[in-house]
């Protein structure tokens, strides 16, 4: 379990994360939702220690260091592959550096996405690069997989296939945290939704709970952000010339 | 094997309910027959891109209602004897009639007006 | 074994070791030719009635080494930056078991290059000491004139 307690992150005087608490349990598929700037990326980067923060983050009770950090993997829209080498060389690198690198999964996913093995990653299309980024995160052999907006630039068919592959592939104890703005698309995929806004968690709900309440995820999310359906209308009204 | 190809979940209600409704309507319309086999939970989860917990819940509900039975916890078989199918048909028809009635009422129609309207289109469909 | 060597030299991933060594080699060659010639000229131009100690001739004439050292340093900087440019592969590096890995990748080639360059510079100096000795051994000059202070050649 990953336990986050009282996590605060400031960039200068801007508060990116505000005394945030969160527990991530084995086997969960978590959708991390929130508008741009809500702190989704900062939260993930804090967990990995890629940014400094205040508060405590532990993995099964231990602080996250080089000793246990390989139990987590990270695929990001910023990309973290090595642009100058090809897929086979990546596999070799991961084999050398991650004991639990999943050779089979790597091969299956490479075939599934039909990615070339001998092409430098920087020469692939953006869509292919995103796929490769995700492949490496999934194949590292980690227990906790974090994907941050992994599908920017991929078409919907690609994404839908990908969700299916994910579901077929993940073991019962593998945990996935998916940060995305494609809420509708992943609403059936996730087992839990965590809603972030202005550095705070404003909603955290198991889908099973929502099901019992007969409520849909989208409505729950709209409620949490107190989405005002007549917002557009009001804005237009204010803009319209006087006297009309 | 029951095909879920035409199943398209939307965001109007929990997905497990939509699976439930899909199977029920299939049985009532005769597309799904007694002792048809369902895909495994895992396979269905992958096929639809839906969380396994959700599929599990739908299957449990179907079991509770006696519409499927699972042997060895692996394959699930539809149990829909004729009388059960008829009952399902009635249930679904009743539900549809109810929502249609509500629609007519919303539009301020009287029972006679509604009946007349229905009669007018009866031959067309 | 081959894989082991590759692991050691191949990275930073995608960077060409051959190109890196190539840059260093060319840099080394240029300064040796220019500076070496400079020293030769200095030796030959000494008036024989006013012979200077070898160290005085060498004085700072190999300071071009620092240009080479700067090239090595530039490669180090470039290597480290390659983990944050185009993509953030340093996120992967931070998950590897050994924190030293990234340094090994970034430093191995330039450090070897730097040591090799230093050695080469020393050999150049040694070579001209040989030439100095050959030319002036028939003159009555003090023995310490033949000595040279390598450090003084560099600054």
Short mmCIF file of C-alpha atoms in Angstrom, two decimals:
data_model
loop_
_atom_site.label_atom_id
_atom_site.label_comp_id
_atom_site.label_asym_id
_atom_site.label_seq_id
_atom_site.Cartn_x
_atom_site.Cartn_y
_atom_site.Cartn_z
CA UNK A 1 0.00 0.00 0.00
CA UNK A 2 1.14 3.50 -0.76
CA UNK A 3 0.26 5.88 2.00
CA UNK A 4 0.38 9.62 1.55
CA UNK A 5 -0.02 11.78 4.62
CA UNK A 6 -0.29 15.51 4.84
CA UNK A 7 1.42 16.07 1.51
CA UNK A 8 2.06 19.70 0.72
CA UNK A 9 3.93 21.04 -2.26
CA UNK A 10 4.54 24.68 -2.96
CA UNK A 11 6.06 26.27 -6.02
CA UNK A 12 7.16 29.59 -4.60
CA UNK A 13 4.02 31.05 -3.10
CA UNK A 14 1.71 28.86 -5.22
CA UNK A 15 0.32 25.88 -3.35
CA UNK A 16 0.22 22.92 -5.75
CA UNK A 17 -0.78 20.30 -3.18
CA UNK A 18 -2.47 21.18 0.07
CA UNK A 19 -2.21 18.79 3.07
CA UNK A 20 -3.29 15.88 0.96
CA UNK A 21 -3.96 12.37 2.31
CA UNK A 22 -4.36 9.35 0.08
CA UNK A 23 -4.00 5.59 0.29
CA UNK A 24 -3.43 3.42 -2.76
CA UNK A 25 -4.18 -0.26 -2.26
CA UNK A 26 -2.94 -3.26 -4.23
CA UNK A 27 -5.21 -4.28 -7.10
CA UNK A 28 -6.94 -0.96 -7.52
CA UNK A 29 -7.47 0.75 -10.85
CA UNK A 30 -7.68 4.37 -9.85
CA UNK A 31 -8.76 7.20 -12.09
CA UNK A 32 -7.13 10.43 -10.97
CA UNK A 33 -9.26 13.25 -12.32
CA UNK A 34 -9.11 16.98 -12.16
CA UNK A 35 -8.82 20.10 -14.30
CA UNK A 36 -5.46 21.28 -15.57
CA UNK A 37 -3.37 22.62 -12.72
CA UNK A 38 -5.29 20.64 -10.10
CA UNK A 39 -2.06 18.97 -9.03
CA UNK A 40 -2.36 15.54 -10.68
CA UNK A 41 1.14 15.51 -12.13
CA UNK A 42 2.67 17.07 -9.03
CA UNK A 43 1.05 14.38 -6.89
CA UNK A 44 2.55 11.59 -8.98
CA UNK A 45 5.95 13.24 -9.13
CA UNK A 46 5.92 13.66 -5.37
CA UNK A 47 5.27 9.96 -4.88
CA UNK A 48 8.37 9.18 -6.93
CA UNK A 49 10.37 11.90 -5.21
CA UNK A 50 10.96 13.72 -8.50
CA UNK A 51 10.03 16.93 -6.68
CA UNK A 52 10.62 18.01 -3.10
CA UNK A 53 7.62 18.08 -0.81
CA UNK A 54 6.48 18.30 2.78
CA UNK A 55 4.65 15.42 4.39
CA UNK A 56 5.16 11.69 4.28
CA UNK A 57 4.82 9.13 1.52
CA UNK A 58 5.47 5.46 2.27
CA UNK A 59 5.32 2.20 0.35
CA UNK A 60 4.31 -0.65 2.66
CA UNK A 61 5.47 1.47 5.56
CA UNK A 62 8.90 2.25 4.14
CA UNK A 63 9.95 5.60 2.75
CA UNK A 64 10.42 5.51 -1.00
CA UNK A 65 14.10 5.22 -1.85
CA UNK A 66 16.25 3.46 -4.43
CA UNK A 67 15.63 0.30 -2.43
CA UNK A 68 11.96 0.07 -3.26
CA UNK A 69 11.29 2.65 -5.96
CA UNK A 70 11.50 0.02 -8.72
CA UNK A 71 8.24 -1.39 -7.33
CA UNK A 72 6.66 1.59 -9.03
CA UNK A 73 6.72 2.56 -12.67
CA UNK A 74 5.79 5.76 -14.44
CA UNK A 75 4.57 6.51 -17.92
CA UNK A 76 4.17 10.18 -18.68
CA UNK A 77 3.02 12.39 -21.53
CA UNK A 78 6.34 14.17 -21.10
CA UNK A 79 7.90 10.81 -22.11
CA UNK A 80 10.68 9.11 -20.25
CA UNK A 81 12.04 6.70 -22.83
CA UNK A 82 15.51 7.14 -24.35
CA UNK A 83 14.81 8.87 -27.67
CA UNK A 84 18.09 7.85 -29.28
CA UNK A 85 17.81 4.07 -28.99
CA UNK A 86 15.36 1.50 -30.29
CA UNK A 87 12.88 -0.77 -28.52
CA UNK A 88 15.22 -3.75 -28.31
CA UNK A 89 17.87 -1.65 -26.61
CA UNK A 90 15.26 -0.42 -24.15
CA UNK A 91 14.44 -4.01 -23.32
CA UNK A 92 18.11 -4.68 -22.76
CA UNK A 93 18.41 -1.67 -20.51
CA UNK A 94 15.37 -2.64 -18.46
CA UNK A 95 16.62 -6.22 -18.23
CA UNK A 96 19.84 -4.91 -16.75
CA UNK A 97 18.27 -2.50 -14.33
CA UNK A 98 14.90 -3.91 -13.29
CA UNK A 99 14.99 -7.41 -11.87
CA UNK A 100 11.34 -8.04 -12.49
CA UNK A 101 11.25 -6.74 -16.08
CA UNK A 102 8.45 -8.63 -17.80
CA UNK A 103 9.94 -9.81 -21.08
CA UNK A 104 6.77 -11.55 -22.18
CA UNK A 105 4.51 -8.62 -21.55
CA UNK A 106 6.93 -6.38 -23.41
CA UNK A 107 6.85 -8.68 -26.43
CA UNK A 108 3.08 -9.07 -26.37
CA UNK A 109 2.49 -5.33 -26.15
CA UNK A 110 5.03 -4.52 -28.84
CA UNK A 111 3.21 -6.96 -31.13
CA UNK A 112 -0.21 -5.71 -30.11
CA UNK A 113 0.63 -2.11 -30.99
CA UNK A 114 2.66 -3.27 -33.96
CA UNK A 115 5.62 -1.11 -33.01
CA UNK A 116 8.93 -1.50 -34.84
CA UNK A 117 11.70 -3.05 -32.75
CA UNK A 118 14.64 -1.54 -34.55
CA UNK A 119 13.55 2.05 -35.02
CA UNK A 120 14.89 4.76 -32.76
CA UNK A 121 12.02 5.94 -30.60
CA UNK A 122 12.55 9.56 -31.65
CA UNK A 123 11.75 8.53 -35.22
CA UNK A 124 8.36 7.09 -34.26
CA UNK A 125 5.11 9.05 -34.53
CA UNK A 126 3.81 10.78 -31.40
CA UNK A 127 1.09 8.16 -31.08
CA UNK A 128 3.61 5.36 -31.26
CA UNK A 129 5.83 7.14 -28.76
CA UNK A 130 2.92 7.34 -26.30
CA UNK A 131 2.26 3.66 -26.78
CA UNK A 132 5.90 2.82 -26.25
CA UNK A 133 6.02 4.96 -23.12
CA UNK A 134 3.09 3.02 -21.70
CA UNK A 135 4.56 -0.32 -22.77
CA UNK A 136 7.72 0.34 -20.80
CA UNK A 137 5.77 1.42 -17.71
CA UNK A 138 3.68 -1.75 -17.88
CA UNK A 139 6.62 -4.04 -18.61
CA UNK A 140 8.95 -2.81 -15.89
CA UNK A 141 7.48 -5.45 -13.59
CA UNK A 142 6.34 -3.02 -10.92
CA UNK A 143 3.49 -3.42 -8.45
CA UNK A 144 2.26 0.14 -8.83
CA UNK A 145 1.90 1.61 -12.30
CA UNK A 146 1.35 5.33 -12.70
CA UNK A 147 0.24 6.70 -16.05
CA UNK A 148 -0.01 10.47 -16.44
CA UNK A 149 -2.16 11.54 -19.40
CA UNK A 150 -0.67 8.73 -21.45
CA UNK A 151 -2.92 9.03 -24.48
CA UNK A 152 -2.54 12.63 -25.58
CA UNK A 153 -2.30 12.39 -29.34
CA UNK A 154 -3.72 8.87 -29.74
CA UNK A 155 -6.96 8.22 -31.57
CA UNK A 156 -9.96 6.72 -29.85
CA UNK A 157 -9.69 3.26 -31.42
CA UNK A 158 -6.21 2.97 -30.11
CA UNK A 159 -7.27 4.03 -26.66
CA UNK A 160 -10.28 1.71 -26.48
CA UNK A 161 -8.18 -1.25 -27.54
CA UNK A 162 -5.64 -0.25 -25.00
CA UNK A 163 -8.11 -0.21 -22.10
CA UNK A 164 -9.12 -3.71 -23.07
CA UNK A 165 -5.56 -4.92 -23.19
CA UNK A 166 -4.96 -3.37 -19.80
CA UNK A 167 -7.87 -5.22 -18.27
CA UNK A 168 -6.80 -8.49 -19.77
CA UNK A 169 -3.24 -8.09 -18.68
CA UNK A 170 -3.13 -6.66 -15.18
CA UNK A 171 -2.69 -9.20 -12.43
CA UNK A 172 -5.02 -9.09 -9.42
CA UNK A 173 -2.40 -7.39 -7.25
CA UNK A 174 -1.15 -4.94 -9.83
CA UNK A 175 -2.23 -1.42 -9.13
CA UNK A 176 -2.85 1.19 -11.75
CA UNK A 177 -3.24 4.90 -11.23
CA UNK A 178 -4.38 6.62 -14.38
CA UNK A 179 -4.38 10.38 -14.52
CA UNK A 180 -6.49 11.56 -17.42
CA UNK A 181 -9.06 14.08 -18.53
CA UNK A 182 -10.83 11.42 -20.62
CA UNK A 183 -13.25 10.67 -17.80
CA UNK A 184 -16.08 9.25 -19.92
CA UNK A 185 -13.75 6.86 -21.64
CA UNK A 186 -12.28 5.34 -18.52
CA UNK A 187 -15.41 5.49 -16.36
CA UNK A 188 -16.05 1.80 -16.90
CA UNK A 189 -12.42 0.88 -16.51
CA UNK A 190 -11.59 2.26 -13.09
CA UNK A 191 -12.53 0.75 -9.74
CA UNK A 192 -12.09 4.00 -7.90
CA UNK A 193 -12.18 7.68 -8.75
CA UNK A 194 -10.07 10.28 -6.99
CA UNK A 195 -10.95 13.87 -7.77
CA UNK A 196 -8.40 16.60 -7.37
CA UNK A 197 -9.02 20.31 -7.40
CA UNK A 198 -6.66 23.10 -6.45
CA UNK A 199 -4.29 20.68 -4.73
CA UNK A 200 -6.96 19.04 -2.61
CA UNK A 201 -8.87 15.81 -2.88
CA UNK A 202 -12.49 16.83 -3.26
CA UNK A 203 -13.84 13.38 -4.00
CA UNK A 204 -12.73 9.79 -3.49
CA UNK A 205 -15.20 7.08 -4.37
CA UNK A 206 -15.24 3.37 -5.09
CA UNK A 207 -17.23 2.60 -8.22
CA UNK A 208 -18.87 -0.28 -6.31
CA UNK A 209 -20.20 2.30 -3.86
CA UNK A 210 -21.58 4.42 -6.67
CA UNK A 211 -23.18 1.32 -8.17
CA UNK A 212 -24.91 0.56 -4.88
CA UNK A 213 -26.21 4.10 -4.81
CA UNK A 214 -27.35 3.67 -8.38
CA UNK A 215 -25.32 6.72 -9.33
CA UNK A 216 -23.13 7.26 -12.37
CA UNK A 217 -19.54 8.39 -12.15
CA UNK A 218 -20.04 11.38 -14.42
CA UNK A 219 -22.84 12.77 -12.26
CA UNK A 220 -20.77 12.19 -9.16
CA UNK A 221 -17.89 14.11 -10.69
CA UNK A 222 -20.09 16.96 -11.86
CA UNK A 223 -21.55 17.16 -8.38
CA UNK A 224 -18.14 17.18 -6.74
CA UNK A 225 -17.00 20.08 -8.89
CA UNK A 226 -20.42 21.68 -8.38
CA UNK A 227 -20.69 21.91 -12.11
CA UNK A 228 -23.33 24.42 -13.03
CA UNK A 229 -25.19 23.33 -16.11
CA UNK A 230 -26.52 26.85 -16.68
CA UNK A 231 -23.05 28.39 -16.50
CA UNK A 232 -22.79 28.78 -20.25
CA UNK A 233 -26.21 30.37 -20.46
CA UNK A 234 -25.39 32.84 -17.69
CA UNK A 235 -22.15 33.81 -19.36
CA UNK A 236 -23.93 34.44 -22.65
CA UNK A 237 -26.59 36.47 -20.90
CA UNK A 238 -23.96 38.72 -19.34
CA UNK A 239 -22.33 39.21 -22.72
CA UNK A 240 -25.49 40.05 -24.62
CA UNK A 241 -26.07 43.75 -25.39
CA UNK A 242 -28.30 45.65 -22.96
CA UNK A 243 -31.94 46.15 -23.74
CA UNK A 244 -32.42 42.79 -25.38
CA UNK B 1 -21.93 -18.04 -26.61
CA UNK B 2 -23.80 -14.81 -26.03
CA UNK B 3 -22.47 -11.96 -28.10
CA UNK B 4 -21.98 -8.63 -26.40
CA UNK B 5 -20.89 -6.91 -29.60
CA UNK B 6 -24.00 -4.73 -29.70
CA UNK B 7 -23.64 -3.73 -26.04
CA UNK B 8 -22.77 -0.04 -25.86
CA UNK B 9 -22.55 1.34 -22.36
CA UNK B 10 -23.44 4.98 -21.84
CA UNK B 11 -23.08 7.23 -18.83
CA UNK B 12 -26.77 7.35 -18.00
CA UNK B 13 -26.70 4.70 -15.26
CA UNK B 14 -24.27 2.30 -13.58
CA UNK B 15 -22.76 -0.04 -16.14
CA UNK B 16 -23.64 -3.20 -14.22
CA UNK B 17 -27.32 -2.25 -14.56
CA UNK B 18 -26.86 -1.77 -18.28
CA UNK B 19 -25.34 -5.25 -18.58
CA UNK B 20 -28.26 -6.60 -16.59
CA UNK B 21 -30.78 -4.87 -18.86
CA UNK B 22 -28.92 -6.03 -21.97
CA UNK B 23 -29.15 -9.67 -20.93
CA UNK B 24 -32.79 -9.38 -19.84
CA UNK B 25 -33.88 -7.77 -23.09
CA UNK B 26 -31.89 -10.38 -25.00
CA UNK B 27 -33.73 -13.18 -23.21
CA UNK B 28 -37.11 -11.54 -23.61
CA UNK B 29 -36.59 -10.97 -27.33
CA UNK B 30 -35.34 -14.50 -27.86
CA UNK B 31 -31.88 -13.44 -28.98
CA UNK B 32 -30.49 -15.09 -25.88
CA UNK B 33 -31.82 -18.57 -25.34
CA UNK B 34 -32.07 -21.00 -22.48
CA UNK B 35 -28.73 -22.70 -21.69
CA UNK B 36 -26.75 -20.25 -23.83
CA UNK B 37 -23.26 -19.78 -22.49
CA UNK B 38 -21.96 -16.43 -21.26
CA UNK B 39 -18.36 -15.34 -21.76
CA UNK B 40 -16.23 -15.66 -18.64
CA UNK B 41 -16.19 -12.65 -16.38
CA UNK B 42 -12.61 -11.89 -17.25
CA UNK B 43 -13.23 -12.25 -20.97
CA UNK B 44 -16.27 -9.99 -20.79
CA UNK B 45 -14.31 -7.42 -18.79
CA UNK B 46 -11.66 -7.35 -21.49
CA UNK B 47 -14.16 -7.44 -24.34
CA UNK B 48 -16.08 -4.45 -23.05
CA UNK B 49 -13.17 -2.59 -21.47
CA UNK B 50 -15.00 -2.61 -18.16
CA UNK B 51 -13.62 -3.12 -14.69
CA UNK B 52 -13.87 -6.79 -13.60
CA UNK B 53 -15.60 -5.77 -10.37
CA UNK B 54 -18.41 -4.23 -12.38
CA UNK B 55 -18.83 -7.36 -14.50
CA UNK B 56 -18.73 -9.46 -11.35
CA UNK B 57 -21.51 -7.38 -9.86
CA UNK B 58 -23.68 -7.76 -12.96
CA UNK B 59 -23.15 -11.54 -12.92
CA UNK B 60 -24.04 -11.72 -9.24
CA UNK B 61 -27.25 -9.83 -9.87
CA UNK B 62 -28.13 -12.14 -12.76
CA UNK B 63 -27.45 -15.14 -10.51
CA UNK B 64 -29.57 -13.66 -7.75
CA UNK B 65 -32.44 -13.25 -10.15
CA UNK B 66 -31.95 -16.84 -11.27
CA UNK B 67 -31.29 -15.88 -14.90
CA UNK B 68 -27.87 -17.50 -15.01
CA UNK B 69 -26.24 -20.31 -13.12
CA UNK B 70 -22.53 -20.72 -12.76
CA UNK B 71 -20.97 -24.13 -12.63
CA UNK B 72 -17.50 -24.50 -11.13
CA UNK B 73 -17.50 -20.71 -10.95
CA UNK B 74 -16.14 -20.57 -14.49
CA UNK B 75 -18.80 -20.88 -17.18
CA UNK B 76 -22.17 -19.29 -16.68
CA UNK B 77 -25.24 -20.68 -18.40
CA UNK B 78 -28.51 -18.87 -19.04
CA UNK B 79 -31.43 -20.48 -17.22
CA UNK B 80 -34.56 -19.21 -18.92
CA UNK B 81 -37.39 -21.74 -19.07
CA UNK B 82 -40.39 -20.58 -21.15
CA UNK B 83 -42.39 -19.38 -18.15
CA UNK B 84 -39.44 -17.28 -16.98
CA UNK B 85 -39.06 -15.78 -20.47
CA UNK B 86 -42.72 -14.88 -20.52
CA UNK B 87 -42.43 -13.27 -17.12
CA UNK B 88 -39.41 -11.27 -18.29
CA UNK B 89 -41.31 -10.17 -21.38
CA UNK B 90 -44.15 -9.00 -19.20
CA UNK B 91 -41.76 -7.15 -16.89
CA UNK B 92 -40.03 -5.37 -19.74
CA UNK B 93 -43.29 -4.56 -21.49
CA UNK B 94 -44.70 -3.24 -18.25
CA UNK B 95 -41.63 -1.07 -17.74
CA UNK B 96 -41.77 0.23 -21.31
CA UNK B 97 -45.50 0.88 -21.07
CA UNK B 98 -44.93 2.74 -17.84
CA UNK B 99 -42.33 5.04 -19.33
CA UNK B 100 -44.46 5.59 -22.44
CA UNK B 101 -47.43 6.47 -20.29
CA UNK B 102 -45.29 8.88 -18.34
CA UNK B 103 -44.20 10.49 -21.58
CA UNK B 104 -47.79 10.95 -22.75
CA UNK B 105 -48.77 12.37 -19.41
CA UNK B 106 -45.89 14.82 -19.49
CA UNK B 107 -47.24 16.09 -22.77
CA UNK B 108 -50.67 16.60 -21.26
CA UNK B 109 -52.48 13.83 -23.14
CA UNK B 110 -55.53 12.12 -21.74
CA UNK B 111 -55.83 8.34 -21.83
CA UNK B 112 -58.24 8.58 -24.77
CA UNK B 113 -55.95 10.90 -26.70
CA UNK B 114 -52.99 8.59 -26.03
CA UNK B 115 -54.95 5.56 -27.18
CA UNK B 116 -56.03 7.39 -30.34
CA UNK B 117 -52.46 8.37 -31.07
CA UNK B 118 -51.30 4.79 -30.58
CA UNK B 119 -54.06 3.51 -32.79
CA UNK B 120 -53.11 5.96 -35.54
CA UNK B 121 -49.59 4.60 -35.71
CA UNK B 122 -50.44 0.99 -34.93
CA UNK B 123 -50.49 -0.14 -38.55
CA UNK B 124 -47.45 1.83 -39.56
CA UNK B 125 -44.88 0.00 -37.42
CA UNK C 1 31.85 -9.69 -22.30
CA UNK C 2 30.80 -7.76 -25.36
CA UNK C 3 27.52 -6.90 -23.69
CA UNK C 4 29.37 -5.81 -20.59
CA UNK C 5 31.57 -3.46 -22.58
CA UNK C 6 28.53 -2.17 -24.39
CA UNK C 7 26.79 -1.49 -21.11
CA UNK C 8 29.76 0.47 -19.97
CA UNK C 9 30.30 2.57 -23.03
CA UNK C 10 27.06 2.52 -24.95
CA UNK C 11 25.29 4.97 -22.72
CA UNK C 12 23.99 7.60 -22.24
CA UNK C 13 21.48 5.72 -24.31
CA UNK C 14 21.57 6.86 -27.89
CA UNK C 15 24.78 8.81 -27.56
CA UNK C 16 27.55 7.58 -29.80
CA UNK C 17 30.76 6.73 -28.00
CA UNK C 18 32.63 6.81 -31.30
CA UNK C 19 31.45 10.38 -31.92
CA UNK C 20 32.40 11.40 -28.41
CA UNK C 21 35.89 9.96 -28.67
CA UNK C 22 36.11 11.41 -32.17
CA UNK C 23 35.49 14.93 -30.91
CA UNK C 24 38.06 14.48 -28.18
CA UNK C 25 40.62 12.97 -30.54
CA UNK C 26 40.33 15.79 -33.06
CA UNK C 27 40.56 18.40 -30.33
CA UNK C 28 43.65 16.69 -28.94
CA UNK C 29 45.25 16.45 -32.37
CA UNK C 30 44.72 20.13 -33.14
CA UNK C 31 46.28 21.41 -29.99
CA UNK C 32 49.19 19.02 -30.17
CA UNK C 33 50.09 20.11 -33.67
CA UNK C 34 49.75 23.81 -32.95
CA UNK C 35 51.29 23.84 -29.50
CA UNK C 36 53.95 21.28 -30.30
CA UNK C 37 55.10 23.35 -33.23
CA UNK C 38 55.15 26.34 -31.00
CA UNK C 39 57.51 24.58 -28.62
CA UNK C 40 59.76 23.34 -31.38
CA UNK C 41 60.09 26.89 -32.68
CA UNK C 42 60.87 28.17 -29.18
CA UNK C 43 63.62 25.60 -28.78
CA UNK C 44 65.16 26.33 -32.15
CA UNK C 45 65.07 30.08 -31.72
CA UNK C 46 67.06 30.17 -28.50
CA UNK C 47 70.36 32.02 -29.02
CA UNK C 48 73.09 29.58 -28.13
CA UNK C 49 74.88 32.07 -25.94
CA UNK C 50 71.82 32.59 -23.77
CA UNK C 51 70.40 29.12 -23.25
CA UNK C 52 67.32 28.98 -20.99
CA UNK C 53 66.21 26.08 -18.79
CA UNK C 54 63.74 23.73 -20.55
CA UNK C 55 61.04 24.62 -18.03
CA UNK C 56 61.29 28.30 -18.99
CA UNK C 57 60.79 27.43 -22.65
CA UNK C 58 57.85 25.19 -21.86
CA UNK C 59 56.36 27.82 -19.61
CA UNK C 60 52.61 27.76 -20.24
CA UNK C 61 53.11 26.52 -23.78
CA UNK C 62 50.89 23.44 -23.11
CA UNK C 63 48.11 25.51 -21.56
CA UNK C 64 46.06 24.55 -24.61
CA UNK C 65 45.38 21.38 -22.65
CA UNK C 66 42.65 23.31 -20.86
CA UNK C 67 40.83 23.80 -24.13
CA UNK C 68 40.80 20.05 -24.40
CA UNK C 69 39.74 19.72 -20.76
CA UNK C 70 36.90 22.14 -21.47
CA UNK C 71 35.80 19.95 -24.40
CA UNK C 72 35.72 16.99 -22.01
CA UNK C 73 33.66 18.98 -19.55
CA UNK C 74 31.27 20.04 -22.30
CA UNK C 75 30.69 16.39 -23.09
CA UNK C 76 29.96 15.70 -19.43
CA UNK C 77 27.39 18.51 -19.36
CA UNK C 78 25.90 17.33 -22.62
CA UNK C 79 25.62 13.78 -21.31
CA UNK C 80 23.77 14.80 -18.19
CA UNK C 81 21.51 17.08 -20.15
CA UNK C 82 20.64 14.27 -22.56
CA UNK C 83 18.58 12.71 -19.75
CA UNK C 84 16.31 15.72 -19.58
CA UNK C 85 16.25 16.85 -23.21
CA UNK C 86 13.63 15.55 -25.68
CA UNK C 87 12.33 13.23 -22.98
CA UNK C 88 12.73 12.90 -19.24
CA UNK C 89 14.63 9.64 -19.18
CA UNK C 90 16.10 10.72 -15.86
CA UNK C 91 12.76 9.57 -14.42
CA UNK C 92 13.81 6.07 -15.41
CA UNK C 93 17.34 6.58 -14.15
CA UNK C 94 15.96 7.59 -10.76
CA UNK C 95 14.23 4.23 -10.50
CA UNK C 96 17.37 2.16 -11.12
CA UNK C 97 18.87 0.40 -8.15
CA UNK C 98 22.22 2.12 -8.30
CA UNK C 99 22.28 5.88 -8.06
CA UNK C 100 25.77 5.78 -9.50
CA UNK C 101 24.56 4.39 -12.82
CA UNK C 102 23.79 7.74 -14.41
CA UNK C 103 27.17 9.12 -13.37
CA UNK C 104 28.94 6.11 -14.80
CA UNK C 105 27.16 6.64 -18.07
CA UNK C 106 27.90 10.34 -18.20
CA UNK C 107 31.46 10.33 -16.89
CA UNK C 108 33.19 7.21 -18.21
CA UNK C 109 34.05 8.47 -21.69
CA UNK C 110 35.00 12.06 -20.85
CA UNK C 111 37.06 11.04 -17.82
CA UNK C 112 38.95 8.44 -19.84
CA UNK C 113 39.39 11.10 -22.51
CA UNK C 114 40.68 13.60 -19.99
CA UNK C 115 43.22 11.20 -18.51
CA UNK C 116 44.32 10.14 -21.97
CA UNK C 117 44.70 13.80 -22.94
CA UNK C 118 46.75 14.55 -19.87
CA UNK C 119 48.98 11.59 -20.59
CA UNK C 120 49.39 12.68 -24.20
CA UNK C 121 50.30 16.21 -23.15
CA UNK C 122 52.87 14.79 -20.80
CA UNK C 123 54.33 12.65 -23.58
CA UNK C 124 54.53 15.71 -25.84
CA UNK C 125 56.45 17.58 -23.19
CA UNK C 126 58.69 14.58 -22.70
CA UNK C 127 59.33 14.45 -26.44
CA UNK C 128 60.47 18.04 -26.57
CA UNK C 129 62.62 17.54 -23.52
CA UNK C 130 64.30 14.86 -25.59
CA UNK C 131 64.78 17.32 -28.45
CA UNK C 132 66.09 20.00 -26.06
CA UNK C 133 68.60 17.51 -24.68
CA UNK C 134 69.68 16.45 -28.15
CA UNK C 135 70.34 20.03 -29.23
CA UNK C 136 71.96 21.44 -26.10
CA UNK C 137 73.80 18.47 -24.59
CA UNK C 138 77.03 19.65 -26.23
CA UNK C 139 76.75 23.01 -24.41
CA UNK C 140 77.99 23.48 -20.86
CA UNK C 141 74.66 24.01 -19.11
CA UNK C 142 73.66 23.05 -15.57
CA UNK C 143 71.98 19.66 -15.16
CA UNK C 144 68.80 21.18 -13.72
CA UNK C 145 68.25 22.98 -17.06
CA UNK C 146 67.03 19.66 -18.47
CA UNK C 147 64.39 19.22 -15.80
CA UNK C 148 60.91 20.26 -16.49
CA UNK C 149 57.98 21.06 -14.34
CA UNK C 150 54.92 19.64 -16.05
CA UNK C 151 52.59 21.84 -14.06
CA UNK C 152 54.40 24.97 -15.30
CA UNK C 153 53.86 23.84 -18.86
CA UNK C 154 50.12 23.92 -18.27
CA UNK C 155 49.81 27.38 -16.71
#
